[in-house]
Amino acid sequence: MKKVIFAEFGGPDVLQLIDAEKPHAGPGQVRIAVRAAGVNPVDWRVREGQSLKAHPIELPAGLGLDAAGVVDEVGEDVEGVEVGDHVFGEGSATYAEFAVLSAWARMPEGLTFEEAAGYPSVVETALRIIREVGVRPGQTLLVSGASGGVGSAVLQIARDRGIAVIGTAGAANQDYLRSLGARATTYGEGWVERVRRLGDVDAALDLAGSGVIRELVELTGDPRKVISIADLDAPKLDVRFSGVAGSVPDALAEAVGLISRGRLHIPVEKSYTLADAAAAHIDSQAGHTRGRRVVVI
């Protein structure tokens, strides 16, 4: 099978497309024929060798956490899923023609593999940080860097829970944020005052790592009401960095419910082949994403 790996930490050029043996599903796992794999910022952070304790790396290593595909091997002690089922979920080394998933759910009706691959880690992260920041129905949540996958999920999940949302993004994504129910404004000079004009802020999320932690604390009045998933220096300002996943099966179950009720939709901005994984990383790292990027097999 074809698989993307890296044998040293570095830029996108360290990625290699190789022939590899198929992995096998262990106890509590399934193997899928991958149809699409999600591209997440954690992928290029891992490739660069950033200190992410939740993702220890032994080189050479594969890349990718999220995938959607067709079950073709079921491990021991696994019930409720059969060969041939269409599933999406989280595992390891999903930039490959076959991958093992440790958490999965049947794909909601009407969802393509390409779309489904963009949900698992994104929804888990969105649910986790909404919970950790402690925002409640009737309050207002500010989302910095709101147009990407996690931001798209946060805006929709928060709105479904009765939480008002303000989102910052580039000028080209203002209408997109409004379509998700957010009061939108651009980042850049003067953004704090623009946010203030949109309303008081009870809690804030930093999704882009663009050096705005001090301003988010200023807007909320309390570092405990700010969470970052992108700025490793956030703890220096007494702001929590959230990087350890909670229950992925629970998140997938909630995602299925939201998608089935028409309350969650994350568009796929661009698709790539396995051979173009480096280009996917370059684009992901550049930001300005609207929705998700995926590798299609």
Short mmCIF file of C-alpha atoms in Angstrom, two decimals:
data_model
loop_
_atom_site.label_atom_id
_atom_site.label_comp_id
_atom_site.label_asym_id
_atom_site.label_seq_id
_atom_site.Cartn_x
_atom_site.Cartn_y
_atom_site.Cartn_z
CA MET A 1 0.00 0.00 0.00
CA LYS A 2 1.01 3.65 -0.37
CA LYS A 3 1.71 5.63 2.79
CA VAL A 4 3.08 9.07 3.66
CA ILE A 5 5.88 9.09 6.24
CA PHE A 6 8.69 11.31 7.51
CA ALA A 7 12.06 10.04 8.74
CA GLU A 8 13.28 13.35 10.20
CA PHE A 9 11.66 16.45 11.63
CA GLY A 10 11.51 19.44 9.34
CA GLY A 11 9.54 21.25 6.66
CA PRO A 12 7.06 19.79 4.17
CA ASP A 13 9.95 18.49 2.06
CA VAL A 14 10.66 15.72 4.62
CA LEU A 15 7.40 13.97 3.67
CA GLN A 16 7.86 10.81 1.60
CA LEU A 17 5.33 8.62 -0.22
CA ILE A 18 6.46 5.00 0.19
CA ASP A 19 5.28 1.42 -0.27
CA ALA A 20 4.50 -0.14 3.10
CA GLU A 21 2.91 -3.22 4.62
CA LYS A 22 -0.73 -2.98 5.55
CA PRO A 23 -1.31 -2.48 9.28
CA HIS A 24 -3.56 -4.92 11.14
CA ALA A 25 -6.41 -4.22 13.53
CA GLY A 26 -5.56 -5.12 17.10
CA PRO A 27 -8.05 -5.73 19.92
CA GLY A 28 -10.67 -2.99 19.99
CA GLN A 29 -9.66 -1.64 16.58
CA VAL A 30 -10.79 -1.77 12.97
CA ARG A 31 -8.80 -1.40 9.77
CA ILE A 32 -10.27 0.62 6.95
CA ALA A 33 -9.54 1.06 3.29
CA VAL A 34 -9.05 4.81 3.54
CA ARG A 35 -11.07 6.93 1.15
CA ALA A 36 -10.11 10.29 2.66
CA ALA A 37 -7.96 11.57 5.56
CA GLY A 38 -8.35 14.85 7.42
CA VAL A 39 -5.50 17.39 7.37
CA ASN A 40 -5.10 18.96 10.83
CA PRO A 41 -2.63 21.56 12.15
CA VAL A 42 -1.38 18.94 14.62
CA ASP A 43 -0.06 16.99 11.60
CA TRP A 44 2.44 19.64 10.57
CA ARG A 45 3.25 20.48 14.19
CA VAL A 46 4.22 16.83 14.69
CA ARG A 47 6.19 16.85 11.43
CA GLU A 48 8.14 19.90 12.61
CA GLY A 49 8.98 18.21 15.92
CA GLN A 50 7.07 20.64 18.12
CA SER A 51 6.75 19.51 21.72
CA LEU A 52 3.33 17.88 21.80
CA LYS A 53 3.27 15.48 24.74
CA ALA A 54 -0.01 13.97 23.62
CA HIS A 55 1.64 12.75 20.42
CA PRO A 56 5.04 11.16 21.19
CA ILE A 57 6.88 10.29 17.98
CA GLU A 58 9.27 7.51 17.06
CA LEU A 59 10.86 8.01 13.64
CA PRO A 60 10.22 7.08 10.92
CA ALA A 61 6.55 7.83 11.45
CA GLY A 62 3.31 8.11 9.55
CA LEU A 63 0.99 11.11 9.69
CA GLY A 64 -2.69 11.73 10.13
CA LEU A 65 -5.30 11.13 12.82
CA ASP A 66 -8.65 11.39 11.02
CA ALA A 67 -10.04 9.23 8.24
CA ALA A 68 -13.17 7.92 6.58
CA GLY A 69 -13.37 4.69 4.67
CA VAL A 70 -14.63 1.12 4.37
CA VAL A 71 -14.02 -1.41 7.14
CA ASP A 72 -11.99 -4.35 5.82
CA GLU A 73 -10.66 -5.94 9.03
CA VAL A 74 -12.21 -6.13 12.51
CA GLY A 75 -10.06 -6.72 15.60
CA GLU A 76 -10.84 -8.87 18.61
CA ASP A 77 -13.50 -7.74 21.09
CA VAL A 78 -15.09 -5.40 18.54
CA GLU A 79 -18.86 -5.51 18.19
CA GLY A 80 -21.40 -3.57 16.19
CA VAL A 81 -19.33 -3.13 13.05
CA GLU A 82 -18.70 -5.40 10.08
CA VAL A 83 -16.47 -5.60 7.04
CA GLY A 84 -17.95 -3.33 4.39
CA ASP A 85 -19.36 -0.72 6.79
CA HIS A 86 -18.69 2.93 5.95
CA VAL A 87 -17.16 4.63 8.99
CA PHE A 88 -15.29 7.75 10.03
CA GLY A 89 -13.07 8.14 13.05
CA GLU A 90 -9.65 8.62 14.56
CA GLY A 91 -6.58 6.43 14.50
CA SER A 92 -2.97 6.78 13.41
CA ALA A 93 -1.00 7.14 10.16
CA THR A 94 -4.17 7.83 8.18
CA TYR A 95 -2.32 9.40 5.23
CA ALA A 96 -2.30 5.93 3.68
CA GLU A 97 -4.36 3.54 1.60
CA PHE A 98 -5.13 1.47 4.73
CA ALA A 99 -5.19 2.62 8.35
CA VAL A 100 -6.22 1.36 11.78
CA LEU A 101 -8.87 3.29 13.73
CA SER A 102 -9.21 3.13 17.50
CA ALA A 103 -12.47 5.16 17.56
CA TRP A 104 -15.13 5.25 14.87
CA ALA A 105 -18.79 5.67 14.05
CA ARG A 106 -20.94 4.85 11.08
CA MET A 107 -21.06 7.72 8.63
CA PRO A 108 -24.28 9.76 8.73
CA GLU A 109 -26.52 9.32 5.71
CA GLY A 110 -25.76 11.72 2.89
CA LEU A 111 -22.17 12.44 3.96
CA THR A 112 -19.37 11.71 1.48
CA PHE A 113 -16.08 10.14 2.56
CA GLU A 114 -14.35 13.40 1.72
CA GLU A 115 -16.69 15.36 4.00
CA ALA A 116 -16.66 12.76 6.79
CA ALA A 117 -12.87 12.73 7.05
CA GLY A 118 -12.93 16.35 8.19
CA TYR A 119 -14.98 15.84 11.35
CA PRO A 120 -13.45 13.53 14.02
CA SER A 121 -10.61 15.50 15.65
CA VAL A 122 -12.24 18.81 14.79
CA VAL A 123 -15.49 18.01 16.62
CA GLU A 124 -13.69 16.43 19.58
CA THR A 125 -11.55 19.56 19.92
CA ALA A 126 -14.52 21.91 19.58
CA LEU A 127 -16.57 20.07 22.21
CA ARG A 128 -13.59 19.89 24.58
CA ILE A 129 -12.63 23.56 24.47
CA ILE A 130 -16.22 24.78 24.75
CA ARG A 131 -16.47 22.66 27.90
CA GLU A 132 -13.09 23.73 29.28
CA VAL A 133 -13.65 27.45 28.80
CA GLY A 134 -16.86 27.21 30.82
CA VAL A 135 -19.12 29.27 28.58
CA ARG A 136 -22.85 28.86 29.26
CA PRO A 137 -26.10 29.36 27.34
CA GLY A 138 -26.94 33.06 27.15
CA GLN A 139 -23.29 34.11 27.28
CA THR A 140 -21.05 35.27 24.43
CA LEU A 141 -18.01 33.35 23.17
CA LEU A 142 -15.26 35.05 21.12
CA VAL A 143 -13.50 32.76 18.67
CA SER A 144 -10.18 34.06 17.30
CA GLY A 145 -9.37 32.40 13.98
CA ALA A 146 -12.92 31.14 13.49
CA SER A 147 -13.11 30.13 9.84
CA GLY A 148 -11.10 26.89 9.95
CA GLY A 149 -12.37 23.43 10.82
CA VAL A 150 -12.36 23.76 14.60
CA GLY A 151 -13.75 27.29 14.43
CA SER A 152 -16.53 26.20 12.08
CA ALA A 153 -17.48 23.44 14.52
CA VAL A 154 -17.24 25.70 17.59
CA LEU A 155 -19.51 28.35 16.09
CA GLN A 156 -22.20 25.85 15.15
CA ILE A 157 -22.06 23.79 18.35
CA ALA A 158 -22.11 26.91 20.50
CA ARG A 159 -25.10 28.31 18.62
CA ASP A 160 -26.90 24.97 19.00
CA ARG A 161 -26.40 25.32 22.76
CA GLY A 162 -27.77 28.85 22.95
CA ILE A 163 -24.37 30.56 23.18
CA ALA A 164 -23.84 33.76 21.17
CA VAL A 165 -20.65 33.83 19.11
CA ILE A 166 -18.29 36.50 17.80
CA GLY A 167 -15.72 35.33 15.27
CA THR A 168 -12.57 36.89 13.84
CA ALA A 169 -11.21 35.89 10.44
CA GLY A 170 -9.81 37.39 7.26
CA ALA A 171 -11.87 39.76 5.15
CA ALA A 172 -12.69 37.03 2.62
CA ASN A 173 -14.33 34.87 5.31
CA GLN A 174 -16.66 37.42 6.94
CA ASP A 175 -19.78 36.28 5.11
CA TYR A 176 -18.87 32.66 5.87
CA LEU A 177 -18.74 33.37 9.61
CA ARG A 178 -22.08 35.17 9.42
CA SER A 179 -23.60 32.17 7.64
CA LEU A 180 -22.68 30.11 10.72
CA GLY A 181 -24.50 32.52 13.02
CA ALA A 182 -21.55 34.59 14.23
CA ARG A 183 -21.13 38.31 14.61
CA ALA A 184 -18.01 38.67 12.49
CA THR A 185 -15.06 41.01 12.28
CA THR A 186 -11.57 41.01 10.81
CA TYR A 187 -8.33 40.60 12.72
CA GLY A 188 -5.47 43.08 12.36
CA GLU A 189 -5.00 46.58 13.73
CA GLY A 190 -7.93 47.78 15.80
CA TRP A 191 -9.56 44.36 16.10
CA VAL A 192 -10.04 44.61 19.88
CA GLU A 193 -12.15 47.75 19.55
CA ARG A 194 -14.10 46.18 16.68
CA VAL A 195 -14.90 43.21 18.92
CA ARG A 196 -15.98 45.53 21.75
CA ARG A 197 -18.43 47.22 19.40
CA LEU A 198 -20.00 43.82 18.72
CA GLY A 199 -20.70 43.18 22.41
CA ASP A 200 -19.31 42.04 25.75
CA VAL A 201 -17.26 38.84 25.79
CA ASP A 202 -17.67 36.20 28.50
CA ALA A 203 -15.08 33.68 27.23
CA ALA A 204 -12.62 33.37 24.35
CA LEU A 205 -10.85 30.73 22.30
CA ASP A 206 -7.54 31.16 20.45
CA LEU A 207 -7.57 28.80 17.47
CA ALA A 208 -4.92 30.43 15.28
CA GLY A 209 -1.94 31.09 17.56
CA SER A 210 -1.52 34.57 16.14
CA GLY A 211 -0.21 36.24 19.30
CA VAL A 212 -3.53 37.52 20.64
CA ILE A 213 -3.57 35.94 24.11
CA ARG A 214 -3.06 39.23 25.98
CA GLU A 215 -5.91 40.85 24.10
CA LEU A 216 -8.24 37.90 24.71
CA VAL A 217 -7.52 38.11 28.44
CA GLU A 218 -8.18 41.86 28.28
CA LEU A 219 -11.53 41.28 26.58
CA THR A 220 -12.69 38.58 28.99
CA GLY A 221 -11.08 40.09 32.10
CA ASP A 222 -9.88 36.68 33.30
CA PRO A 223 -7.15 34.36 31.95
CA ARG A 224 -9.21 31.42 33.20
CA LYS A 225 -11.86 32.33 30.61
CA VAL A 226 -9.44 31.90 27.70
CA ILE A 227 -8.31 28.63 26.10
CA SER A 228 -5.73 28.21 23.31
CA ILE A 229 -5.17 25.23 21.07
CA ALA A 230 -2.52 26.95 18.95
CA ASP A 231 -0.15 29.03 21.13
CA LEU A 232 2.29 26.87 23.11
CA ASP A 233 3.33 29.98 25.09
CA ALA A 234 -0.20 30.59 26.40
CA PRO A 235 0.62 29.17 29.89
CA LYS A 236 3.18 31.97 30.34
CA LEU A 237 0.17 34.32 30.50
CA ASP A 238 -1.77 31.98 32.81
CA VAL A 239 -3.93 30.80 29.91
CA ARG A 240 -4.56 27.10 29.49
CA PHE A 241 -3.23 25.31 26.41
CA SER A 242 -5.58 22.47 25.55
CA GLY A 243 -3.93 19.69 23.59
CA VAL A 244 -5.01 16.38 25.12
CA ALA A 245 -8.08 14.77 23.58
CA GLY A 246 -11.08 13.69 25.58
CA SER A 247 -13.44 10.87 24.57
CA VAL A 248 -13.37 10.55 20.79
CA PRO A 249 -16.21 7.96 20.71
CA ASP A 250 -18.45 10.38 22.62
CA ALA A 251 -17.47 13.20 20.27
CA LEU A 252 -18.23 11.08 17.21
CA ALA A 253 -21.63 10.15 18.62
CA GLU A 254 -22.43 13.83 19.18
CA ALA A 255 -21.15 14.70 15.70
CA VAL A 256 -23.45 12.11 14.13
CA GLY A 257 -26.40 13.60 16.00
CA LEU A 258 -25.58 17.18 15.04
CA ILE A 259 -24.96 16.30 11.39
CA SER A 260 -28.14 14.20 11.18
CA ARG A 261 -30.18 17.10 12.63
CA GLY A 262 -28.68 19.53 10.14
CA ARG A 263 -26.98 21.50 12.93
CA LEU A 264 -23.38 20.91 11.83
CA HIS A 265 -21.81 21.18 8.40
CA ILE A 266 -18.11 21.78 7.75
CA PRO A 267 -17.29 22.36 4.09
CA VAL A 268 -14.23 20.89 2.42
CA GLU A 269 -12.22 23.80 1.03
CA LYS A 270 -9.67 21.74 -0.88
CA SER A 271 -8.70 18.12 -1.51
CA TYR A 272 -5.23 16.68 -2.19
CA THR A 273 -3.77 13.36 -3.26
CA LEU A 274 -1.31 11.41 -1.10
CA ALA A 275 1.46 12.59 -3.42
CA ASP A 276 0.45 16.19 -2.65
CA ALA A 277 0.56 15.85 1.15
CA ALA A 278 3.36 18.43 1.35
CA ALA A 279 1.18 20.97 -0.47
CA ALA A 280 -1.65 20.22 1.97
CA HIS A 281 0.68 21.02 4.87
CA ILE A 282 1.91 24.24 3.27
CA ASP A 283 -1.67 25.42 2.75
CA SER A 284 -2.78 24.36 6.24
CA GLN A 285 0.13 26.14 7.87
CA ALA A 286 -0.58 29.31 5.87
CA GLY A 287 -4.01 29.52 7.49
CA HIS A 288 -6.97 31.45 6.05
CA THR A 289 -8.82 28.14 5.69
CA ARG A 290 -12.57 28.07 5.25
CA GLY A 291 -13.69 24.73 6.65
CA ARG A 292 -11.47 21.68 6.09
CA ARG A 293 -8.67 20.32 3.95
CA VAL A 294 -8.50 16.57 3.24
CA VAL A 295 -6.31 14.04 1.47
CA VAL A 296 -8.34 11.85 -0.87
CA ILE A 297 -7.16 8.33 -1.68
#
